[in-house]
Amino acid sequence: MNVSNKYIEVRWHGRGGQGAVTAAEILAQAAFYDGYRGVTAAPFFGAERRGAPVIATNRFGREPVRTFSLVQKPAVVVVLDETILSVVNIAAGIQPDGIVLVNSTKSPDRIVLPSCLRVAVTDATRWAAKAGLIISGTVLSNTSILGGFAKATGLIGMESIEKALRSHFKGEAAERNVLGARLAFEGTVVSGNCCAEEERLHAI
């Protein structure tokens, strides 16, 4: 992924209790380990109840971040819960060359978005369950999808993701989270640019 802006902006969409804010915090730490000197993570809550849509954001750049306004034009949008696609315009403001990463069992071409964008998918819920990331019957996919972020964007390496996970978690919990992220990395599928494909078809 080629990003020329001073800062890389990321927006997370999840539901209350799914860990979008925690994922953003770990991604910020991974970005720092990867050499970005300016990193931020911030939550933005709507209705503060379990299951309600939640937004978290990141900014990172090679220089210190000097703006703390709400992220408006993300290069990457991460969707932890596919059902949000039907209730929230997750593509709002995304850069034309941006990418949307969705936790889904579908292929990228089956993800319906309001605009023509590159799409990546990984079944983070499946990989998290396989790694044993289950608490009280709930599968915790928020850290596994970080592996999908590394694969889909190339902005942060898996080594830095793993280092951040091992910093945030300890012992066996850390290794389960690392395994989930590795599985999600390997299981991520990235689409081409659908707009370019549409232009090709129109030209035929």
mmCIF file with all atom_site columns, C-alpha atoms in Angstrom:
data_model
loop_
_atom_site.group_PDB
_atom_site.id
_atom_site.type_symbol
_atom_site.label_atom_id
_atom_site.label_alt_id
_atom_site.label_comp_id
_atom_site.label_asym_id
_atom_site.label_entity_id
_atom_site.label_seq_id
_atom_site.pdbx_PDB_ins_code
_atom_site.Cartn_x
_atom_site.Cartn_y
_atom_site.Cartn_z
_atom_site.occupancy
_atom_site.B_iso_or_equiv
_atom_site.pdbx_formal_charge
_atom_site.auth_seq_id
_atom_site.auth_comp_id
_atom_site.auth_asym_id
_atom_site.auth_atom_id
_atom_site.pdbx_PDB_model_num
ATOM 1   C CA . MET A 1 1   ? 0.000   0.000   0.000   1.00 0.00 ? 1   MET A CA 1
ATOM 2   C CA . ASN A 1 2   ? 1.470   3.341   -1.081  1.00 0.00 ? 2   ASN A CA 1
ATOM 3   C CA . VAL A 1 3   ? 0.615   6.204   1.284   1.00 0.00 ? 3   VAL A CA 1
ATOM 4   C CA . SER A 1 4   ? 2.142   9.613   0.595   1.00 0.00 ? 4   SER A CA 1
ATOM 5   C CA . ASN A 1 5   ? 0.342   11.698  3.220   1.00 0.00 ? 5   ASN A CA 1
ATOM 6   C CA . LYS A 1 6   ? 2.245   13.036  6.211   1.00 0.00 ? 6   LYS A CA 1
ATOM 7   C CA . TYR A 1 7   ? 0.173   10.887  8.542   1.00 0.00 ? 7   TYR A CA 1
ATOM 8   C CA . ILE A 1 8   ? -1.441  7.513   7.985   1.00 0.00 ? 8   ILE A CA 1
ATOM 9   C CA . GLU A 1 9   ? -4.954  7.489   9.390   1.00 0.00 ? 9   GLU A CA 1
ATOM 10  C CA . VAL A 1 10  ? -6.874  4.367   10.372  1.00 0.00 ? 10  VAL A CA 1
ATOM 11  C CA . ARG A 1 11  ? -10.490 4.067   11.467  1.00 0.00 ? 11  ARG A CA 1
ATOM 12  C CA . TRP A 1 12  ? -11.848 1.066   13.339  1.00 0.00 ? 12  TRP A CA 1
ATOM 13  C CA . HIS A 1 13  ? -15.513 0.063   13.368  1.00 0.00 ? 13  HIS A CA 1
ATOM 14  C CA . GLY A 1 14  ? -16.780 -2.417  15.930  1.00 0.00 ? 14  GLY A CA 1
ATOM 15  C CA . ARG A 1 15  ? -19.464 -2.870  18.531  1.00 0.00 ? 15  ARG A CA 1
ATOM 16  C CA . GLY A 1 16  ? -19.255 -2.248  22.243  1.00 0.00 ? 16  GLY A CA 1
ATOM 17  C CA . GLY A 1 17  ? -17.418 -5.120  23.901  1.00 0.00 ? 17  GLY A CA 1
ATOM 18  C CA . GLN A 1 18  ? -15.553 -6.262  20.768  1.00 0.00 ? 18  GLN A CA 1
ATOM 19  C CA . GLY A 1 19  ? -12.289 -4.537  21.645  1.00 0.00 ? 19  GLY A CA 1
ATOM 20  C CA . ALA A 1 20  ? -11.899 -1.969  18.862  1.00 0.00 ? 20  ALA A CA 1
ATOM 21  C CA . VAL A 1 21  ? -10.258 0.495   21.248  1.00 0.00 ? 21  VAL A CA 1
ATOM 22  C CA . THR A 1 22  ? -7.821  -2.120  22.549  1.00 0.00 ? 22  THR A CA 1
ATOM 23  C CA . ALA A 1 23  ? -6.940  -3.126  18.985  1.00 0.00 ? 23  ALA A CA 1
ATOM 24  C CA . ALA A 1 24  ? -6.228  0.509   18.090  1.00 0.00 ? 24  ALA A CA 1
ATOM 25  C CA . GLU A 1 25  ? -3.993  0.874   21.146  1.00 0.00 ? 25  GLU A CA 1
ATOM 26  C CA . ILE A 1 26  ? -1.999  -2.247  20.254  1.00 0.00 ? 26  ILE A CA 1
ATOM 27  C CA . LEU A 1 27  ? -1.706  -1.110  16.623  1.00 0.00 ? 27  LEU A CA 1
ATOM 28  C CA . ALA A 1 28  ? -0.287  2.221   17.816  1.00 0.00 ? 28  ALA A CA 1
ATOM 29  C CA . GLN A 1 29  ? 2.314   0.374   19.871  1.00 0.00 ? 29  GLN A CA 1
ATOM 30  C CA . ALA A 1 30  ? 3.168   -1.844  16.906  1.00 0.00 ? 30  ALA A CA 1
ATOM 31  C CA . ALA A 1 31  ? 3.549   1.236   14.694  1.00 0.00 ? 31  ALA A CA 1
ATOM 32  C CA . PHE A 1 32  ? 6.038   2.684   17.170  1.00 0.00 ? 32  PHE A CA 1
ATOM 33  C CA . TYR A 1 33  ? 8.021   -0.559  17.190  1.00 0.00 ? 33  TYR A CA 1
ATOM 34  C CA . ASP A 1 34  ? 7.977   -0.447  13.384  1.00 0.00 ? 34  ASP A CA 1
ATOM 35  C CA . GLY A 1 35  ? 9.744   2.914   13.317  1.00 0.00 ? 35  GLY A CA 1
ATOM 36  C CA . TYR A 1 36  ? 6.897   5.429   13.277  1.00 0.00 ? 36  TYR A CA 1
ATOM 37  C CA . ARG A 1 37  ? 7.797   8.201   15.701  1.00 0.00 ? 37  ARG A CA 1
ATOM 38  C CA . GLY A 1 38  ? 4.381   9.792   15.865  1.00 0.00 ? 38  GLY A CA 1
ATOM 39  C CA . VAL A 1 39  ? 1.566   7.456   16.942  1.00 0.00 ? 39  VAL A CA 1
ATOM 40  C CA . THR A 1 40  ? -1.878  8.034   18.439  1.00 0.00 ? 40  THR A CA 1
ATOM 41  C CA . ALA A 1 41  ? -4.901  5.918   19.307  1.00 0.00 ? 41  ALA A CA 1
ATOM 42  C CA . ALA A 1 42  ? -8.244  7.405   20.271  1.00 0.00 ? 42  ALA A CA 1
ATOM 43  C CA . PRO A 1 43  ? -11.775 6.117   20.937  1.00 0.00 ? 43  PRO A CA 1
ATOM 44  C CA . PHE A 1 44  ? -14.956 7.757   19.733  1.00 0.00 ? 44  PHE A CA 1
ATOM 45  C CA . PHE A 1 45  ? -18.105 6.437   21.367  1.00 0.00 ? 45  PHE A CA 1
ATOM 46  C CA . GLY A 1 46  ? -21.700 6.841   20.332  1.00 0.00 ? 46  GLY A CA 1
ATOM 47  C CA . ALA A 1 47  ? -24.226 5.246   22.637  1.00 0.00 ? 47  ALA A CA 1
ATOM 48  C CA . GLU A 1 48  ? -22.073 3.658   25.338  1.00 0.00 ? 48  GLU A CA 1
ATOM 49  C CA . ARG A 1 49  ? -23.671 0.246   25.615  1.00 0.00 ? 49  ARG A CA 1
ATOM 50  C CA . ARG A 1 50  ? -22.586 -3.255  24.755  1.00 0.00 ? 50  ARG A CA 1
ATOM 51  C CA . GLY A 1 51  ? -23.328 -4.022  21.115  1.00 0.00 ? 51  GLY A CA 1
ATOM 52  C CA . ALA A 1 52  ? -23.658 -0.384  20.037  1.00 0.00 ? 52  ALA A CA 1
ATOM 53  C CA . PRO A 1 53  ? -21.411 0.783   17.162  1.00 0.00 ? 53  PRO A CA 1
ATOM 54  C CA . VAL A 1 54  ? -18.028 2.042   18.371  1.00 0.00 ? 54  VAL A CA 1
ATOM 55  C CA . ILE A 1 55  ? -15.278 3.860   16.481  1.00 0.00 ? 55  ILE A CA 1
ATOM 56  C CA . ALA A 1 56  ? -11.579 4.003   17.316  1.00 0.00 ? 56  ALA A CA 1
ATOM 57  C CA . THR A 1 57  ? -8.860  5.719   15.313  1.00 0.00 ? 57  THR A CA 1
ATOM 58  C CA . ASN A 1 58  ? -5.116  5.750   14.759  1.00 0.00 ? 58  ASN A CA 1
ATOM 59  C CA . ARG A 1 59  ? -2.665  8.205   13.318  1.00 0.00 ? 59  ARG A CA 1
ATOM 60  C CA . PHE A 1 60  ? 0.961   7.372   12.738  1.00 0.00 ? 60  PHE A CA 1
ATOM 61  C CA . GLY A 1 61  ? 3.786   9.007   10.841  1.00 0.00 ? 61  GLY A CA 1
ATOM 62  C CA . ARG A 1 62  ? 7.558   9.232   10.639  1.00 0.00 ? 62  ARG A CA 1
ATOM 63  C CA . GLU A 1 63  ? 7.431   12.556  12.475  1.00 0.00 ? 63  GLU A CA 1
ATOM 64  C CA . PRO A 1 64  ? 5.584   13.408  15.726  1.00 0.00 ? 64  PRO A CA 1
ATOM 65  C CA . VAL A 1 65  ? 1.820   13.734  15.297  1.00 0.00 ? 65  VAL A CA 1
ATOM 66  C CA . ARG A 1 66  ? 0.784   17.331  15.918  1.00 0.00 ? 66  ARG A CA 1
ATOM 67  C CA . THR A 1 67  ? -2.906  17.084  15.140  1.00 0.00 ? 67  THR A CA 1
ATOM 68  C CA . PHE A 1 68  ? -5.458  15.456  17.408  1.00 0.00 ? 68  PHE A CA 1
ATOM 69  C CA . SER A 1 69  ? -8.672  16.180  15.534  1.00 0.00 ? 69  SER A CA 1
ATOM 70  C CA . LEU A 1 70  ? -11.078 13.392  14.627  1.00 0.00 ? 70  LEU A CA 1
ATOM 71  C CA . VAL A 1 71  ? -9.846  11.243  11.744  1.00 0.00 ? 71  VAL A CA 1
ATOM 72  C CA . GLN A 1 72  ? -11.806 12.302  8.652   1.00 0.00 ? 72  GLN A CA 1
ATOM 73  C CA . LYS A 1 73  ? -9.932  10.761  5.700   1.00 0.00 ? 73  LYS A CA 1
ATOM 74  C CA . PRO A 1 74  ? -8.593  7.349   6.677   1.00 0.00 ? 74  PRO A CA 1
ATOM 75  C CA . ALA A 1 75  ? -6.303  5.366   4.413   1.00 0.00 ? 75  ALA A CA 1
ATOM 76  C CA . VAL A 1 76  ? -7.455  2.158   6.101   1.00 0.00 ? 76  VAL A CA 1
ATOM 77  C CA . VAL A 1 77  ? -10.810 1.174   7.591   1.00 0.00 ? 77  VAL A CA 1
ATOM 78  C CA . VAL A 1 78  ? -11.001 -1.963  9.750   1.00 0.00 ? 78  VAL A CA 1
ATOM 79  C CA . VAL A 1 79  ? -14.386 -3.575  10.395  1.00 0.00 ? 79  VAL A CA 1
ATOM 80  C CA . LEU A 1 80  ? -14.531 -6.016  13.310  1.00 0.00 ? 80  LEU A CA 1
ATOM 81  C CA . ASP A 1 81  ? -18.200 -6.879  12.836  1.00 0.00 ? 81  ASP A CA 1
ATOM 82  C CA . GLU A 1 82  ? -19.570 -7.374  9.329   1.00 0.00 ? 82  GLU A CA 1
ATOM 83  C CA . THR A 1 83  ? -23.136 -6.546  10.438  1.00 0.00 ? 83  THR A CA 1
ATOM 84  C CA . ILE A 1 84  ? -22.036 -2.931  10.864  1.00 0.00 ? 84  ILE A CA 1
ATOM 85  C CA . LEU A 1 85  ? -21.832 -2.617  7.072   1.00 0.00 ? 85  LEU A CA 1
ATOM 86  C CA . SER A 1 86  ? -25.629 -2.461  6.897   1.00 0.00 ? 86  SER A CA 1
ATOM 87  C CA . VAL A 1 87  ? -26.039 0.279   9.520   1.00 0.00 ? 87  VAL A CA 1
ATOM 88  C CA . VAL A 1 88  ? -22.953 2.504   9.211   1.00 0.00 ? 88  VAL A CA 1
ATOM 89  C CA . ASN A 1 89  ? -21.324 4.036   6.127   1.00 0.00 ? 89  ASN A CA 1
ATOM 90  C CA . ILE A 1 90  ? -17.894 2.708   6.982   1.00 0.00 ? 90  ILE A CA 1
ATOM 91  C CA . ALA A 1 91  ? -16.481 4.091   3.709   1.00 0.00 ? 91  ALA A CA 1
ATOM 92  C CA . ALA A 1 92  ? -17.242 7.713   4.636   1.00 0.00 ? 92  ALA A CA 1
ATOM 93  C CA . GLY A 1 93  ? -14.233 9.918   3.919   1.00 0.00 ? 93  GLY A CA 1
ATOM 94  C CA . ILE A 1 94  ? -11.891 7.080   3.004   1.00 0.00 ? 94  ILE A CA 1
ATOM 95  C CA . GLN A 1 95  ? -9.120  8.018   0.592   1.00 0.00 ? 95  GLN A CA 1
ATOM 96  C CA . PRO A 1 96  ? -9.653  6.952   -3.055  1.00 0.00 ? 96  PRO A CA 1
ATOM 97  C CA . ASP A 1 97  ? -6.694  4.563   -2.865  1.00 0.00 ? 97  ASP A CA 1
ATOM 98  C CA . GLY A 1 98  ? -7.667  3.349   0.602   1.00 0.00 ? 98  GLY A CA 1
ATOM 99  C CA . ILE A 1 99  ? -8.500  -0.173  1.683   1.00 0.00 ? 99  ILE A CA 1
ATOM 100 C CA . VAL A 1 100 ? -11.244 -1.701  3.821   1.00 0.00 ? 100 VAL A CA 1
ATOM 101 C CA . LEU A 1 101 ? -10.373 -4.752  5.938   1.00 0.00 ? 101 LEU A CA 1
ATOM 102 C CA . VAL A 1 102 ? -13.398 -6.781  7.061   1.00 0.00 ? 102 VAL A CA 1
ATOM 103 C CA . ASN A 1 103 ? -13.702 -9.654  9.517   1.00 0.00 ? 103 ASN A CA 1
ATOM 104 C CA . SER A 1 104 ? -15.749 -11.959 7.309   1.00 0.00 ? 104 SER A CA 1
ATOM 105 C CA . THR A 1 105 ? -16.092 -15.458 5.916   1.00 0.00 ? 105 THR A CA 1
ATOM 106 C CA . LYS A 1 106 ? -16.931 -13.982 2.504   1.00 0.00 ? 106 LYS A CA 1
ATOM 107 C CA . SER A 1 107 ? -14.564 -13.363 -0.381  1.00 0.00 ? 107 SER A CA 1
ATOM 108 C CA . PRO A 1 108 ? -13.669 -9.702  -1.037  1.00 0.00 ? 108 PRO A CA 1
ATOM 109 C CA . ASP A 1 109 ? -15.930 -9.504  -4.100  1.00 0.00 ? 109 ASP A CA 1
ATOM 110 C CA . ARG A 1 110 ? -18.947 -10.414 -1.947  1.00 0.00 ? 110 ARG A CA 1
ATOM 111 C CA . ILE A 1 111 ? -18.474 -7.453  0.398   1.00 0.00 ? 111 ILE A CA 1
ATOM 112 C CA . VAL A 1 112 ? -20.913 -4.707  -0.600  1.00 0.00 ? 112 VAL A CA 1
ATOM 113 C CA . LEU A 1 113 ? -19.687 -1.157  0.013   1.00 0.00 ? 113 LEU A CA 1
ATOM 114 C CA . PRO A 1 114 ? -21.244 2.202   -0.902  1.00 0.00 ? 114 PRO A CA 1
ATOM 115 C CA . SER A 1 115 ? -18.145 3.152   -2.908  1.00 0.00 ? 115 SER A CA 1
ATOM 116 C CA . CYS A 1 116 ? -15.634 1.411   -5.114  1.00 0.00 ? 116 CYS A CA 1
ATOM 117 C CA . LEU A 1 117 ? -12.657 0.513   -2.941  1.00 0.00 ? 117 LEU A CA 1
ATOM 118 C CA . ARG A 1 118 ? -10.068 -2.175  -2.430  1.00 0.00 ? 118 ARG A CA 1
ATOM 119 C CA . VAL A 1 119 ? -11.299 -4.759  0.052   1.00 0.00 ? 119 VAL A CA 1
ATOM 120 C CA . ALA A 1 120 ? -9.442  -7.286  2.185   1.00 0.00 ? 120 ALA A CA 1
ATOM 121 C CA . VAL A 1 121 ? -11.075 -9.997  4.250   1.00 0.00 ? 121 VAL A CA 1
ATOM 122 C CA . THR A 1 122 ? -9.908  -12.365 6.943   1.00 0.00 ? 122 THR A CA 1
ATOM 123 C CA . ASP A 1 123 ? -12.051 -14.612 9.105   1.00 0.00 ? 123 ASP A CA 1
ATOM 124 C CA . ALA A 1 124 ? -10.565 -13.196 12.299  1.00 0.00 ? 124 ALA A CA 1
ATOM 125 C CA . THR A 1 125 ? -13.275 -14.833 14.402  1.00 0.00 ? 125 THR A CA 1
ATOM 126 C CA . ARG A 1 126 ? -12.311 -18.266 13.091  1.00 0.00 ? 126 ARG A CA 1
ATOM 127 C CA . TRP A 1 127 ? -8.594  -17.680 13.595  1.00 0.00 ? 127 TRP A CA 1
ATOM 128 C CA . ALA A 1 128 ? -9.151  -16.323 17.105  1.00 0.00 ? 128 ALA A CA 1
ATOM 129 C CA . ALA A 1 129 ? -11.232 -19.374 18.038  1.00 0.00 ? 129 ALA A CA 1
ATOM 130 C CA . LYS A 1 130 ? -8.566  -21.670 16.603  1.00 0.00 ? 130 LYS A CA 1
ATOM 131 C CA . ALA A 1 131 ? -5.964  -19.880 18.736  1.00 0.00 ? 131 ALA A CA 1
ATOM 132 C CA . GLY A 1 132 ? -8.075  -20.339 21.865  1.00 0.00 ? 132 GLY A CA 1
ATOM 133 C CA . LEU A 1 133 ? -9.061  -16.686 22.256  1.00 0.00 ? 133 LEU A CA 1
ATOM 134 C CA . ILE A 1 134 ? -12.415 -17.448 23.877  1.00 0.00 ? 134 ILE A CA 1
ATOM 135 C CA . ILE A 1 135 ? -13.654 -15.994 27.163  1.00 0.00 ? 135 ILE A CA 1
ATOM 136 C CA . SER A 1 136 ? -17.013 -17.031 28.629  1.00 0.00 ? 136 SER A CA 1
ATOM 137 C CA . GLY A 1 137 ? -18.070 -18.369 25.248  1.00 0.00 ? 137 GLY A CA 1
ATOM 138 C CA . THR A 1 138 ? -17.184 -15.148 23.398  1.00 0.00 ? 138 THR A CA 1
ATOM 139 C CA . VAL A 1 139 ? -14.538 -15.251 20.670  1.00 0.00 ? 139 VAL A CA 1
ATOM 140 C CA . LEU A 1 140 ? -12.165 -12.275 20.880  1.00 0.00 ? 140 LEU A CA 1
ATOM 141 C CA . SER A 1 141 ? -11.159 -11.438 17.305  1.00 0.00 ? 141 SER A CA 1
ATOM 142 C CA . ASN A 1 142 ? -9.850  -7.900  17.824  1.00 0.00 ? 142 ASN A CA 1
ATOM 143 C CA . THR A 1 143 ? -6.199  -8.881  18.168  1.00 0.00 ? 143 THR A CA 1
ATOM 144 C CA . SER A 1 144 ? -6.249  -11.538 15.463  1.00 0.00 ? 144 SER A CA 1
ATOM 145 C CA . ILE A 1 145 ? -7.351  -9.010  12.859  1.00 0.00 ? 145 ILE A CA 1
ATOM 146 C CA . LEU A 1 146 ? -4.098  -7.118  13.481  1.00 0.00 ? 146 LEU A CA 1
ATOM 147 C CA . GLY A 1 147 ? -2.421  -9.845  11.433  1.00 0.00 ? 147 GLY A CA 1
ATOM 148 C CA . GLY A 1 148 ? -4.871  -9.073  8.660   1.00 0.00 ? 148 GLY A CA 1
ATOM 149 C CA . PHE A 1 149 ? -3.917  -5.407  8.902   1.00 0.00 ? 149 PHE A CA 1
ATOM 150 C CA . ALA A 1 150 ? -0.240  -6.275  8.411   1.00 0.00 ? 150 ALA A CA 1
ATOM 151 C CA . LYS A 1 151 ? -0.990  -8.493  5.389   1.00 0.00 ? 151 LYS A CA 1
ATOM 152 C CA . ALA A 1 152 ? -3.541  -6.206  3.725   1.00 0.00 ? 152 ALA A CA 1
ATOM 153 C CA . THR A 1 153 ? -1.664  -2.916  4.056   1.00 0.00 ? 153 THR A CA 1
ATOM 154 C CA . GLY A 1 154 ? 2.038   -3.671  4.416   1.00 0.00 ? 154 GLY A CA 1
ATOM 155 C CA . LEU A 1 155 ? 2.252   -0.578  6.630   1.00 0.00 ? 155 LEU A CA 1
ATOM 156 C CA . ILE A 1 156 ? 3.383   -2.452  9.739   1.00 0.00 ? 156 ILE A CA 1
ATOM 157 C CA . GLY A 1 157 ? 5.322   -5.704  9.823   1.00 0.00 ? 157 GLY A CA 1
ATOM 158 C CA . MET A 1 158 ? 4.151   -8.839  11.609  1.00 0.00 ? 158 MET A CA 1
ATOM 159 C CA . GLU A 1 159 ? 7.253   -8.783  13.786  1.00 0.00 ? 159 GLU A CA 1
ATOM 160 C CA . SER A 1 160 ? 6.133   -5.443  15.226  1.00 0.00 ? 160 SER A CA 1
ATOM 161 C CA . ILE A 1 161 ? 2.544   -6.684  15.636  1.00 0.00 ? 161 ILE A CA 1
ATOM 162 C CA . GLU A 1 162 ? 3.805   -9.688  17.577  1.00 0.00 ? 162 GLU A CA 1
ATOM 163 C CA . LYS A 1 163 ? 6.092   -7.559  19.729  1.00 0.00 ? 163 LYS A CA 1
ATOM 164 C CA . ALA A 1 164 ? 3.187   -5.263  20.620  1.00 0.00 ? 164 ALA A CA 1
ATOM 165 C CA . LEU A 1 165 ? 0.963   -8.230  21.473  1.00 0.00 ? 165 LEU A CA 1
ATOM 166 C CA . ARG A 1 166 ? 3.636   -9.692  23.726  1.00 0.00 ? 166 ARG A CA 1
ATOM 167 C CA . SER A 1 167 ? 3.994   -6.315  25.415  1.00 0.00 ? 167 SER A CA 1
ATOM 168 C CA . HIS A 1 168 ? 0.242   -5.966  25.995  1.00 0.00 ? 168 HIS A CA 1
ATOM 169 C CA . PHE A 1 169 ? -0.345  -9.569  27.087  1.00 0.00 ? 169 PHE A CA 1
ATOM 170 C CA . LYS A 1 170 ? 1.856   -11.917 29.090  1.00 0.00 ? 170 LYS A CA 1
ATOM 171 C CA . GLY A 1 171 ? 2.686   -15.596 29.099  1.00 0.00 ? 171 GLY A CA 1
ATOM 172 C CA . GLU A 1 172 ? 0.282   -18.040 27.480  1.00 0.00 ? 172 GLU A CA 1
ATOM 173 C CA . ALA A 1 173 ? -2.236  -15.282 26.708  1.00 0.00 ? 173 ALA A CA 1
ATOM 174 C CA . ALA A 1 174 ? 0.399   -13.451 24.674  1.00 0.00 ? 174 ALA A CA 1
ATOM 175 C CA . GLU A 1 175 ? 1.219   -16.547 22.643  1.00 0.00 ? 175 GLU A CA 1
ATOM 176 C CA . ARG A 1 176 ? -2.455  -17.247 21.923  1.00 0.00 ? 176 ARG A CA 1
ATOM 177 C CA . ASN A 1 177 ? -2.886  -13.699 20.648  1.00 0.00 ? 177 ASN A CA 1
ATOM 178 C CA . VAL A 1 178 ? 0.243   -13.970 18.520  1.00 0.00 ? 178 VAL A CA 1
ATOM 179 C CA . LEU A 1 179 ? -0.994  -17.260 17.048  1.00 0.00 ? 179 LEU A CA 1
ATOM 180 C CA . GLY A 1 180 ? -4.372  -15.711 16.210  1.00 0.00 ? 180 GLY A CA 1
ATOM 181 C CA . ALA A 1 181 ? -2.677  -12.805 14.439  1.00 0.00 ? 181 ALA A CA 1
ATOM 182 C CA . ARG A 1 182 ? -0.402  -15.149 12.486  1.00 0.00 ? 182 ARG A CA 1
ATOM 183 C CA . LEU A 1 183 ? -3.340  -17.257 11.343  1.00 0.00 ? 183 LEU A CA 1
ATOM 184 C CA . ALA A 1 184 ? -5.246  -14.134 10.294  1.00 0.00 ? 184 ALA A CA 1
ATOM 185 C CA . PHE A 1 185 ? -2.191  -12.883 8.388   1.00 0.00 ? 185 PHE A CA 1
ATOM 186 C CA . GLU A 1 186 ? -1.982  -16.123 6.421   1.00 0.00 ? 186 GLU A CA 1
ATOM 187 C CA . GLY A 1 187 ? -5.743  -16.197 5.877   1.00 0.00 ? 187 GLY A CA 1
ATOM 188 C CA . THR A 1 188 ? -6.131  -12.657 4.549   1.00 0.00 ? 188 THR A CA 1
ATOM 189 C CA . VAL A 1 189 ? -7.326  -12.229 0.968   1.00 0.00 ? 189 VAL A CA 1
ATOM 190 C CA . VAL A 1 190 ? -6.971  -8.845  -0.735  1.00 0.00 ? 190 VAL A CA 1
ATOM 191 C CA . SER A 1 191 ? -8.970  -7.752  -3.782  1.00 0.00 ? 191 SER A CA 1
ATOM 192 C CA . GLY A 1 192 ? -7.674  -5.710  -6.666  1.00 0.00 ? 192 GLY A CA 1
ATOM 193 C CA . ASN A 1 193 ? -8.957  -2.214  -7.339  1.00 0.00 ? 193 ASN A CA 1
ATOM 194 C CA . CYS A 1 194 ? -12.613 -2.715  -8.271  1.00 0.00 ? 194 CYS A CA 1
ATOM 195 C CA . CYS A 1 195 ? -12.750 0.651   -10.043 1.00 0.00 ? 195 CYS A CA 1
ATOM 196 C CA . ALA A 1 196 ? -9.901  -0.376  -12.312 1.00 0.00 ? 196 ALA A CA 1
ATOM 197 C CA . GLU A 1 197 ? -11.751 -3.618  -13.061 1.00 0.00 ? 197 GLU A CA 1
ATOM 198 C CA . GLU A 1 198 ? -14.959 -1.744  -13.865 1.00 0.00 ? 198 GLU A CA 1
ATOM 199 C CA . GLU A 1 199 ? -13.069 0.548   -16.240 1.00 0.00 ? 199 GLU A CA 1
ATOM 200 C CA . ARG A 1 200 ? -11.565 -2.491  -17.969 1.00 0.00 ? 200 ARG A CA 1
ATOM 201 C CA . LEU A 1 201 ? -14.989 -4.097  -18.419 1.00 0.00 ? 201 LEU A CA 1
ATOM 202 C CA . HIS A 1 202 ? -16.493 -0.891  -19.804 1.00 0.00 ? 202 HIS A CA 1
ATOM 203 C CA . ALA A 1 203 ? -13.650 -0.694  -22.316 1.00 0.00 ? 203 ALA A CA 1
ATOM 204 C CA . ILE A 1 204 ? -14.395 -4.166  -23.706 1.00 0.00 ? 204 ILE A CA 1
#
